């Protein structure tokens, strides 16, 4: 006789708590997963953007450094005292060159070589190069160039890695008398270390390095790596092609970094600022662990309440399960869907689930707002600025760009501290927001730099608004009674370019003109013919 098999019966009081518990756990898991991905992506993008901004500023500093080198060498090459002492007074020449080295912050040594390559005088005298003949590739090429010259890094017979900068010497009749040159000892304390080494960082977190046009290290945290060929690095390859940008990269030692890089137009050098991915992930994981610990007790409590209520009555939980499943799928569930129930326990759980759904919606909205807002000033961030530009350009709408930079902001931080600096940033942001018309986009572009976008405004209107903002900031009440001024550059789309890059470059150039002409002024970009 066949005895029919009985199916296993599961109590509804067990099934419902299991389903509700699973739904809650799924909702929380999805929420944390989304939050983790968004936070990681946001940190990656922000870190690379900051590194790019830092690299670009360092590139500008390098350009200024080269300009200063050239001015220093040119002034020395045109010094009539050198020509007067050249024929007879070696001691006087030595004094002149010693003074030149002491007064110049750029070089580790300076020397004068005549047109035949014989060194006439060198400082410091400890180099023992007097009357020596120049034989290295860099010095020979510098003599032949007969113009301002910066060499690629090369190793001297003494084993030093150096970079040489030179300026030719011509007398009043135009006759060539050789060159005055300065050298930078790359493996020793030099101008690059003094400029970039103050906040050098470390390889486990963030650091910067400089390469020449051939992909050879000129500056690095580890001085022993100076002169190393790193041209196989993907970022260095881009720099060798004259590019600037940001990307995630694995360096020559196999370490994962988020890099921002910028090329130096004058001689093809490249600046790389990079942050270790592991340090970013450590911060994200630490935040996630803290949130999990803080939410562990409420989650456990919620599950216990769900299990107890489901054991008493199953019907309302079927509805709650379906609603929770919708929330877990990312759908927005109206609060009205969590209807009250006559059963007290079921009604309490219903309220808890409604609160959880509302909290998830609020948190999602908060994350969306944070994604487009600068946390310090409350202004739009660069992501929101780019979104507005995409929209306007798609509609072919003209717009004005006001690029604003706080004058001498570094001295505020250095003198009064970063908290006062933050107050100044907030003050400037508040003045901008009060002055701009409705529909304008105010954005913190990075550091102490701000951008205002004005849709369908003429250059005259944009200029007047810029002046109003500049004067309002000048007359604002500031911490410690600081005199706060800004410089502003103005450009127009499409008058200054058919791409946003060209328009922003025009505003940036106008801003630098405002800085160069004394600051605390507004300069409108010049439309090229």
Short mmCIF file of C-alpha atoms in Angstrom, two decimals, residues 206-504:
data_model
loop_
_atom_site.label_atom_id
_atom_site.label_comp_id
_atom_site.label_asym_id
_atom_site.label_seq_id
_atom_site.Cartn_x
_atom_site.Cartn_y
_atom_site.Cartn_z
CA UNK A 206 49.45 61.64 -1.48
CA UNK A 207 52.60 63.01 -3.10
CA UNK A 208 53.78 64.77 -6.24
CA UNK A 209 56.64 64.33 -8.67
CA UNK A 210 58.06 66.12 -11.73
CA UNK A 211 59.28 64.57 -14.98
CA UNK A 212 61.02 66.06 -18.00
CA UNK A 213 59.82 65.82 -21.60
CA UNK A 214 61.60 62.48 -21.97
CA UNK A 215 59.90 60.85 -18.97
CA UNK A 216 62.84 61.11 -16.56
CA UNK A 217 62.23 62.00 -12.89
CA UNK A 218 63.40 65.50 -11.93
CA UNK A 219 61.81 65.68 -8.49
CA UNK A 220 60.50 62.90 -6.25
CA UNK A 221 59.99 62.23 -2.56
CA UNK A 222 62.67 59.57 -2.83
CA UNK A 223 65.75 61.52 -4.01
CA UNK A 224 67.44 58.27 -4.98
CA UNK A 225 64.92 57.95 -7.83
CA UNK A 226 65.95 61.25 -9.45
CA UNK A 227 67.00 60.54 -13.02
CA UNK A 228 64.95 57.32 -13.20
CA UNK A 229 63.17 56.67 -16.52
CA UNK A 230 59.41 56.36 -15.81
CA UNK A 231 58.23 56.87 -19.39
CA UNK A 232 56.35 53.54 -19.27
CA UNK A 233 53.88 55.07 -16.80
CA UNK A 234 50.60 55.82 -18.65
CA UNK A 235 50.28 59.27 -17.06
CA UNK A 236 53.88 60.16 -17.96
CA UNK A 237 53.19 59.05 -21.54
CA UNK A 238 50.29 61.51 -21.68
CA UNK A 239 52.49 64.26 -20.25
CA UNK A 240 55.14 63.52 -22.85
CA UNK A 241 52.40 64.17 -25.42
CA UNK A 242 51.68 67.57 -23.86
CA UNK A 243 48.38 66.49 -22.27
CA UNK A 244 46.87 67.47 -18.92
CA UNK A 245 44.09 65.65 -17.12
CA UNK A 246 43.23 63.13 -14.44
CA UNK A 247 42.83 59.37 -14.23
CA UNK A 248 43.33 56.29 -12.09
CA UNK A 249 46.75 54.80 -12.69
CA UNK A 250 49.04 52.01 -11.54
CA UNK A 251 52.58 53.39 -11.13
CA UNK A 252 55.84 51.72 -12.11
CA UNK A 253 55.97 49.99 -8.69
CA UNK A 254 52.49 48.48 -9.12
CA UNK A 255 50.70 50.82 -6.68
CA UNK A 256 47.18 52.08 -7.45
CA UNK A 257 46.74 55.88 -7.43
CA UNK A 258 44.27 58.61 -8.40
CA UNK A 259 46.32 61.09 -10.39
CA UNK A 260 45.93 64.64 -11.66
CA UNK A 261 48.61 65.78 -14.09
CA UNK A 262 49.54 68.97 -15.95
CA UNK A 263 52.20 69.75 -18.52
CA UNK A 264 54.48 72.82 -18.46
CA UNK A 265 54.16 74.53 -21.83
CA UNK A 266 57.56 76.25 -21.72
CA UNK A 267 59.74 73.15 -21.83
CA UNK A 268 57.51 70.05 -21.77
CA UNK A 269 58.03 69.13 -18.13
CA UNK A 270 55.14 67.40 -16.41
CA UNK A 271 53.68 67.64 -12.90
CA UNK A 272 51.86 64.69 -11.33
CA UNK A 273 49.88 64.87 -8.09
CA UNK A 274 48.51 61.53 -6.97
CA UNK A 275 46.69 59.98 -4.03
CA UNK A 276 46.76 56.33 -3.03
CA UNK A 277 43.50 54.47 -3.74
CA UNK A 278 44.07 52.39 -0.61
CA UNK A 279 43.98 55.52 1.58
CA UNK A 280 40.68 56.60 -0.02
CA UNK A 281 39.15 53.15 0.41
CA UNK A 282 40.31 53.07 4.04
CA UNK A 283 38.30 56.23 4.73
CA UNK A 284 35.22 54.91 2.93
CA UNK A 285 35.38 51.56 4.72
CA UNK A 286 35.86 53.27 8.07
CA UNK A 287 32.75 55.39 7.51
CA UNK A 288 30.74 52.35 6.47
CA UNK A 289 31.83 50.39 9.52
CA UNK A 290 30.82 53.27 11.79
CA UNK A 291 27.38 53.45 10.20
CA UNK A 292 26.90 49.71 10.43
CA UNK A 293 27.80 49.73 14.12
CA UNK A 294 25.46 52.63 14.84
CA UNK A 295 22.58 50.96 13.00
CA UNK A 296 23.12 47.44 14.30
CA UNK A 297 20.97 47.86 17.39
CA UNK A 298 18.01 49.55 15.59
CA UNK A 299 18.08 46.85 12.90
CA UNK A 300 18.11 44.04 15.46
CA UNK A 301 15.33 45.71 17.39
CA UNK A 302 13.25 46.13 14.25
CA UNK A 303 13.65 42.46 13.35
CA UNK A 304 12.59 41.34 16.82
CA UNK A 305 9.49 43.54 16.65
CA UNK A 306 8.65 42.16 13.21
CA UNK A 307 9.02 38.56 14.41
CA UNK A 308 6.86 39.14 17.51
CA UNK A 309 4.10 40.93 15.58
CA UNK A 310 4.06 38.34 12.77
CA UNK A 311 3.56 35.60 15.36
CA UNK A 312 0.40 37.37 16.57
CA UNK A 313 -1.15 38.26 13.27
CA UNK A 314 0.01 37.49 9.73
CA UNK A 315 -2.32 39.42 7.47
CA UNK A 316 -0.90 42.96 7.75
CA UNK A 317 2.63 41.67 7.24
CA UNK A 318 1.79 40.37 3.79
CA UNK A 319 1.05 43.92 2.76
CA UNK A 320 4.12 45.27 4.56
CA UNK A 321 6.31 42.71 2.85
CA UNK A 322 5.13 43.81 -0.58
CA UNK A 323 5.69 47.48 0.25
CA UNK A 324 9.13 46.78 1.69
CA UNK A 325 10.03 44.82 -1.42
CA UNK A 326 9.13 47.89 -3.50
CA UNK A 327 11.38 50.05 -1.33
CA UNK A 328 14.19 47.51 -1.67
CA UNK A 329 13.79 47.70 -5.45
CA UNK A 330 14.44 51.45 -5.28
CA UNK A 331 10.83 52.54 -5.83
CA UNK A 332 9.35 55.51 -3.97
CA UNK A 333 6.44 54.40 -1.82
CA UNK A 334 4.01 57.14 -0.64
CA UNK A 335 3.46 57.33 3.12
CA UNK A 336 -0.28 56.79 2.57
CA UNK A 337 0.41 53.22 1.50
CA UNK A 338 1.43 52.38 5.08
CA UNK A 339 -2.15 52.48 6.37
CA UNK A 340 -2.83 52.17 10.13
CA UNK A 341 -4.13 48.83 11.45
CA UNK A 342 -6.58 48.10 14.24
CA UNK A 343 -4.11 45.67 15.81
CA UNK A 344 -1.74 47.63 18.03
CA UNK A 345 1.37 45.54 17.30
CA UNK A 346 0.73 45.50 13.56
CA UNK A 347 0.11 49.24 13.61
CA UNK A 348 3.43 49.91 15.41
CA UNK A 349 5.41 47.92 12.85
CA UNK A 350 3.52 49.68 10.09
CA UNK A 351 4.67 53.04 11.50
CA UNK A 352 8.26 51.84 11.80
CA UNK A 353 8.35 50.69 8.19
CA UNK A 354 6.81 53.97 7.05
CA UNK A 355 9.51 55.87 8.95
CA UNK A 356 12.20 53.69 7.37
CA UNK A 357 10.84 54.35 3.88
CA UNK A 358 10.64 58.09 4.52
CA UNK A 359 14.17 58.08 5.95
CA UNK A 360 15.44 56.30 2.84
CA UNK A 361 13.76 58.89 0.60
CA UNK A 362 15.19 61.76 2.66
CA UNK A 363 18.64 60.19 2.63
CA UNK A 364 18.47 59.71 -1.14
CA UNK A 365 17.44 63.34 -1.62
CA UNK A 366 20.18 64.43 0.75
CA UNK A 367 22.79 62.43 -1.18
CA UNK A 368 21.58 63.95 -4.45
CA UNK A 369 21.85 67.44 -2.96
CA UNK A 370 25.32 66.75 -1.54
CA UNK A 371 26.44 65.51 -4.95
CA UNK A 372 25.83 68.96 -6.51
CA UNK A 373 26.72 71.23 -3.57
CA UNK A 374 30.03 72.48 -2.18
CA UNK A 375 29.89 71.49 1.52
CA UNK A 376 31.70 74.58 2.85
CA UNK A 377 29.99 77.45 1.01
CA UNK A 378 26.68 75.88 0.01
CA UNK A 379 27.26 76.96 -3.61
CA UNK A 380 27.00 74.63 -6.58
CA UNK A 381 30.00 72.41 -7.19
CA UNK A 382 31.72 71.78 -10.52
CA UNK A 383 29.44 68.81 -11.30
CA UNK A 384 26.35 71.02 -11.15
CA UNK A 385 28.16 73.77 -13.08
CA UNK A 386 28.98 71.31 -15.87
CA UNK A 387 25.37 70.10 -15.93
CA UNK A 388 24.09 73.67 -16.38
CA UNK A 389 26.62 74.30 -19.16
CA UNK A 390 25.53 71.10 -20.94
CA UNK A 391 21.91 72.25 -20.80
CA UNK A 392 22.60 75.80 -22.00
CA UNK A 393 24.93 74.73 -24.79
CA UNK A 394 22.37 72.15 -25.99
CA UNK A 395 19.89 75.04 -26.35
CA UNK A 396 22.57 77.26 -28.02
CA UNK A 397 21.98 79.86 -25.31
CA UNK A 398 24.69 82.53 -24.92
CA UNK A 399 26.13 82.98 -21.46
CA UNK A 400 28.72 84.95 -19.54
CA UNK A 401 31.44 83.48 -17.31
CA UNK A 402 32.67 85.45 -14.29
CA UNK A 403 35.79 83.86 -12.83
CA UNK A 404 36.56 85.29 -9.38
CA UNK A 405 39.64 84.72 -7.23
CA UNK A 406 40.27 86.01 -3.67
CA UNK A 407 43.39 88.18 -3.57
CA UNK A 408 46.17 87.10 -1.19
CA UNK A 409 44.02 84.31 0.22
CA UNK A 410 47.05 82.23 1.18
CA UNK A 411 48.26 85.00 3.48
CA UNK A 412 44.87 84.93 5.26
CA UNK A 413 45.27 81.23 5.95
CA UNK A 414 48.91 81.62 6.94
CA UNK A 415 48.24 84.60 9.25
CA UNK A 416 44.84 83.86 10.79
CA UNK A 417 44.42 80.12 10.25
CA UNK A 418 42.25 77.97 8.02
CA UNK A 419 39.11 78.56 10.11
CA UNK A 420 39.28 82.27 9.29
CA UNK A 421 40.02 81.31 5.69
CA UNK A 422 36.82 79.23 5.67
CA UNK A 423 34.88 82.22 7.07
CA UNK A 424 36.25 84.37 4.25
CA UNK A 425 35.18 81.77 1.66
CA UNK A 426 31.67 81.68 3.15
CA UNK A 427 31.52 85.48 3.19
CA UNK A 428 32.47 85.73 -0.49
CA UNK A 429 29.92 83.02 -1.35
CA UNK A 430 27.18 84.89 0.57
CA UNK A 431 27.97 88.21 -1.14
CA UNK A 432 27.92 86.54 -4.56
CA UNK A 433 24.57 84.87 -3.84
CA UNK A 434 23.07 88.20 -2.69
CA UNK A 435 24.28 90.09 -5.77
CA UNK A 436 23.48 87.74 -8.64
CA UNK A 437 20.08 87.77 -10.41
CA UNK A 438 17.64 84.88 -10.37
CA UNK A 439 18.73 82.05 -12.64
CA UNK A 440 22.45 82.71 -12.22
CA UNK A 441 24.67 79.78 -11.20
CA UNK A 442 27.20 80.46 -8.43
CA UNK A 443 29.84 77.76 -8.06
CA UNK A 444 32.96 77.19 -6.04
CA UNK A 445 35.45 76.22 -8.72
CA UNK A 446 38.21 75.11 -6.36
CA UNK A 447 40.21 76.56 -3.46
CA UNK A 448 39.61 80.31 -3.37
CA UNK A 449 38.32 80.44 -6.95
CA UNK A 450 34.63 80.91 -7.82
CA UNK A 451 32.67 80.93 -11.07
CA UNK A 452 29.37 82.67 -11.87
CA UNK A 453 27.37 81.73 -14.98
CA UNK A 454 24.90 84.29 -16.36
CA UNK A 455 22.46 83.08 -18.98
CA UNK A 456 21.56 85.45 -21.84
CA UNK A 457 23.54 88.41 -20.45
CA UNK A 458 25.57 90.91 -22.45
CA UNK A 459 29.20 91.71 -21.69
CA UNK A 460 28.19 95.11 -20.27
CA UNK A 461 25.67 93.51 -17.92
CA UNK A 462 28.16 90.87 -16.84
CA UNK A 463 30.87 93.46 -16.26
CA UNK A 464 28.57 95.69 -14.17
CA UNK A 465 27.54 92.71 -12.06
CA UNK A 466 31.18 91.74 -11.56
CA UNK A 467 32.00 95.27 -10.39
CA UNK A 468 29.01 95.25 -8.03
CA UNK A 469 30.21 91.97 -6.49
CA UNK A 470 33.80 93.23 -6.26
CA UNK A 471 32.74 96.44 -4.47
CA UNK A 472 30.33 94.57 -2.18
CA UNK A 473 33.13 92.25 -1.09
CA UNK A 474 35.52 95.17 -0.62
CA UNK A 475 33.00 96.90 1.68
CA UNK A 476 31.95 93.77 3.59
CA UNK A 477 32.58 93.33 7.28
CA UNK A 478 35.34 90.74 7.61
CA UNK A 479 36.97 88.76 10.45
CA UNK A 480 39.80 90.68 12.15
CA UNK A 481 38.81 93.72 10.04
CA UNK A 482 40.65 92.26 7.04
CA UNK A 483 40.72 94.24 3.81
CA UNK A 484 39.20 91.66 1.48
CA UNK A 485 39.49 92.12 -2.28
CA UNK A 486 38.89 89.93 -5.31
CA UNK A 487 40.01 89.88 -8.92
CA UNK A 488 37.49 88.96 -11.61
CA UNK A 489 37.84 87.86 -15.23
CA UNK A 490 34.82 87.97 -17.58
CA UNK A 491 34.26 86.13 -20.86
CA UNK A 492 31.30 85.41 -23.14
CA UNK A 493 30.00 82.42 -25.03
CA UNK A 494 30.16 82.23 -28.00
CA UNK A 495 32.17 85.47 -28.52
CA UNK A 496 35.29 84.06 -26.80
CA UNK A 497 35.12 80.55 -28.20
CA UNK A 498 32.89 77.84 -29.57
CA UNK A 499 33.71 75.50 -26.66
CA UNK A 500 33.42 75.97 -22.92
CA UNK A 501 37.14 75.26 -22.58
CA UNK A 502 37.94 78.29 -24.76
CA UNK A 503 35.44 80.49 -22.91
CA UNK A 504 36.78 79.46 -19.50
#
